Amino acid sequence: MIRRPYPDHAYSEAPRARCHWPRPPEGAALDRDLAVDVAVIGAGVTGLNAALPLARKGRSVAVLDRSVAFGASGRNGGFCCLGGAKASDARLARRHGEAGRLDWRRTEKDAVAHVEALIGELSLDVDRHSEGETMLAHSPRAWREMQASADGLARDYGVTPELTPPEQMAQAGMAGPFHGALTLPIGFGLNPGKYLAGLAQAVRDAGGAVHAGADVQAMARAGDGYRLQAGDRQVTARQVIVATNGYGSDSLIPWLAGRFMPAQSAVLVTRPLTEAEAAEQGWTSRQMAYTSRDFLHYFRRMPDGRMLFGMRGALGSSPAADARAEARLRRQFASMFPVFAKAEAPQVWSGFVALSTSLAPYAGPVPGMPGVFAAFNYHGNGVAMGSYCGALLADLALSGRTGRRYPDVLKSVPARFPGGRWRRHLLRPAYALAMATDW
Ligand SMILES: Cc1cc2nc3c(=O)[nH]c(=O)nc-3n(C[C@H](O)[C@H](O)[C@H](O)COP(=O)(O)OP(=O)(O)OC[C@H]3O[C@@H](n4cnc5c(N)ncnc54)[C@H](O)[C@@H]3O)c2cc1C
């Protein structure tokens, strides 16, 4: 029996039924037992980025999932951006030293470059837009802090941040309840469905298999490898890559139990908005943007004119909880973008991000399980970092080493959350506290 932290509704088709993104073509059904070099559990950005170099190096690879891009990778906001950790600079420096902190910041930048290179190499048309990413100050205090952070950001990422003062926001096409902006010229927006479809096809082209209808229910040691049970099929593999992030279970691999906290994020997409509507709203920018709140809003006007708007999702999981989260999402969209909110936005969906006690992701070997590797906990910024960590796991599986930047931050094993399978109930007081101080 698979044990997961949320009710079954969260893992059903319902939360993604109205997702805007095209669904990648399904993989072949797992209709026979397989013996492969490497089994990859999870067909999201992490799993597919791991599978691709493995297949290219001649390893036999089977990616297993209930459907390709079923998880967050097929339903995110498409911000290919810096991030992955929630830990502050001070916390990172305390735990990993100043050099370790800087190594992490540079890895964030490498992660964006990794996706950019991959998209170029595979000639993927992913509806790319936005020149880096823009953070919008939600208060005068946030604007002051933003200005004070600019020099540090320039040093960390080796780029020049652009500051937009409050009085220039309208002229920059970013009118709204914002008190200034900081743009870092790193990152871009993409269509996650197209990115995932391209990745899955590349894995197949390299000789790997991507299987749908292949939910792994159990995993056990078998000889010098592992035997995975997916329905009535068995897959034996010398090595296993676990790429389940917020959709992981507490029962498949005991080590993983309690080390990730799934939390929901929700998104809506409008019909294509006209330039006249954009001018009336005062938001003519094509930058991908987010607010400086802890509980941030993220949004971008896409190449086809549609507006995408996202924020935290429901704490619970049921049709009623989804409906309440959708109502809140629409209210907040209307309060920030009243003109845009008059347009139909039939597409609304939600999915799991994953959080860590360390406030940072993990990527590396699974202790006590030779040949098993995992990467997870990207704190809602996994498009770039998950892609990077997947490729990093492939390096480790191939040779035990990586030529990529591999900071201590990613090597630190996160402690378990208290509360076991009930740990999600910790989110309610944590959210309440964060909202009380998020001003
Ligand atoms: C609404 C939303 C908006 C987001 N917006 C952004 C954004 O704009 N930018 C950004 O960087 N990040 C964003 N994120 C986060 C980002 O999508 C994730 O960090 C990233 O996709 C994680 O990728 P992954 O491959 O590790 O996991 P996932 O894409 O979640 O994939 C895990 C897969 O594992 C599979 N799985 C689990 N258990 C099993 C099993 N036992 N057997 C077989 N398969 C299994 C699941 O079905 C799932 O497909 C967002 C997330 C959400 C939910």
GROMACS .gro file of C-alpha atoms and ligand atoms in nm, residues 4 41-42 44-46 64-65 70-73 75-79 214-216 243-245 247 252 265-267 298 351-353 378 380-383, ligand 1:
model
   90
    4ARG     CA    1   0.126   0.952   0.080
   41ILE     CA    2   1.089   0.682  -1.108
   42GLY     CA    3   0.908   1.000  -1.215
   44GLY     CA    4   0.912   1.516  -1.473
   45VAL     CA    5   1.200   1.755  -1.534
   46THR     CA    6   1.424   1.576  -1.285
   64LEU     CA    7   0.834   0.501  -1.507
   65ASP     CA    8   0.532   0.716  -1.422
   70PHE     CA    9   0.179   1.403  -1.447
   71GLY     CA   10   0.339   1.595  -1.158
   72ALA     CA   11   0.440   1.957  -1.112
   73SER     CA   12   0.659   1.958  -1.423
   75ARG     CA   13   0.153   2.200  -1.457
   76ASN     CA   14   0.387   2.473  -1.334
   77GLY     CA   15   0.408   2.844  -1.414
   78GLY     CA   16   0.690   2.800  -1.665
   79PHE     CA   17   0.935   3.031  -1.488
  214ALA     CA   18   0.371   0.259  -1.457
  215ASP     CA   19   0.313   0.369  -1.100
  216VAL     CA   20   0.577   0.194  -0.890
  243ALA     CA   21   1.258   1.179  -0.913
  244THR     CA   22   0.923   1.207  -0.739
  245ASN     CA   23   0.959   1.544  -0.560
  247TYR     CA   24   0.445   1.345  -0.550
  252LEU     CA   25   0.842   0.334  -0.142
  265SER     CA   26   0.048   2.598  -0.565
  266ALA     CA   27  -0.234   2.714  -0.795
  267VAL     CA   28  -0.242   2.886  -1.132
  298TYR     CA   29   0.379   3.507  -0.979
  351GLY     CA   30  -0.015   2.083  -0.801
  352PHE     CA   31   0.252   2.001  -0.546
  353VAL     CA   32   0.580   2.176  -0.483
  378TYR     CA   33   1.304   2.265  -0.495
  380GLY     CA   34   0.857   2.583  -0.598
  381ASN     CA   35   1.150   2.667  -0.826
  382GLY     CA   36   1.231   2.337  -0.990
  383VAL     CA   37   1.205   2.403  -1.363
  440LIG     C1   38   0.126   2.516  -0.978
  440LIG     C2   39   0.276   2.511  -0.979
  440LIG     C3   40   0.349   2.616  -1.033
  440LIG     C4   41   0.488   2.609  -1.035
  440LIG     N1   42   0.556   2.707  -1.099
  440LIG     C5   43   0.689   2.697  -1.114
  440LIG     C6   44   0.760   2.789  -1.193
  440LIG     O1   45   0.702   2.876  -1.256
  440LIG     N2   46   0.896   2.777  -1.199
  440LIG     C7   47   0.963   2.678  -1.134
  440LIG     O2   48   1.087   2.674  -1.142
  440LIG     N3   49   0.898   2.585  -1.062
  440LIG     C8   50   0.762   2.591  -1.053
  440LIG     N4   51   0.695   2.496  -0.984
  440LIG     C9   52   0.772   2.385  -0.924
  440LIG    C10   53   0.821   2.287  -1.030
  440LIG     O3   54   0.716   2.255  -1.117
  440LIG    C11   55   0.875   2.162  -0.962
  440LIG     O4   56   0.975   2.197  -0.869
  440LIG    C12   57   0.938   2.066  -1.062
  440LIG     O5   58   0.850   2.043  -1.170
  440LIG    C13   59   0.971   1.934  -0.996
  440LIG     O6   60   1.004   1.843  -1.097
  440LIG     P1   61   1.024   1.690  -1.064
  440LIG     O7   62   1.049   1.623  -1.192
  440LIG     O8   63   1.127   1.675  -0.957
  440LIG     O9   64   0.887   1.645  -0.997
  440LIG     P2   65   0.742   1.634  -1.061
  440LIG    O10   66   0.733   1.708  -1.187
  440LIG    O11   67   0.643   1.666  -0.955
  440LIG    O12   68   0.734   1.484  -1.102
  440LIG    C14   69   0.732   1.379  -1.009
  440LIG    C15   70   0.670   1.263  -1.081
  440LIG    O13   71   0.690   1.146  -1.003
  440LIG    C16   72   0.581   1.062  -1.030
  440LIG     N5   73   0.574   0.961  -0.925
  440LIG    C17   74   0.560   0.978  -0.793
  440LIG     N6   75   0.559   0.858  -0.730
  440LIG    C18   76   0.572   0.766  -0.827
  440LIG    C19   77   0.577   0.624  -0.826
  440LIG     N7   78   0.569   0.554  -0.712
  440LIG     N8   79   0.590   0.557  -0.944
  440LIG    C20   80   0.600   0.625  -1.062
  440LIG     N9   81   0.596   0.760  -1.068
  440LIG    C21   82   0.583   0.829  -0.952
  440LIG    C22   83   0.461   1.157  -1.031
  440LIG    O14   84   0.350   1.100  -1.097
  440LIG    C23   85   0.519   1.277  -1.102
  440LIG    O15   86   0.491   1.280  -1.239
  440LIG    C24   87   0.556   2.498  -0.978
  440LIG    C25   88   0.483   2.392  -0.924
  440LIG    C26   89   0.344   2.398  -0.924
  440LIG    C27   90   0.269   2.282  -0.867
   0.00000   0.00000   0.00000
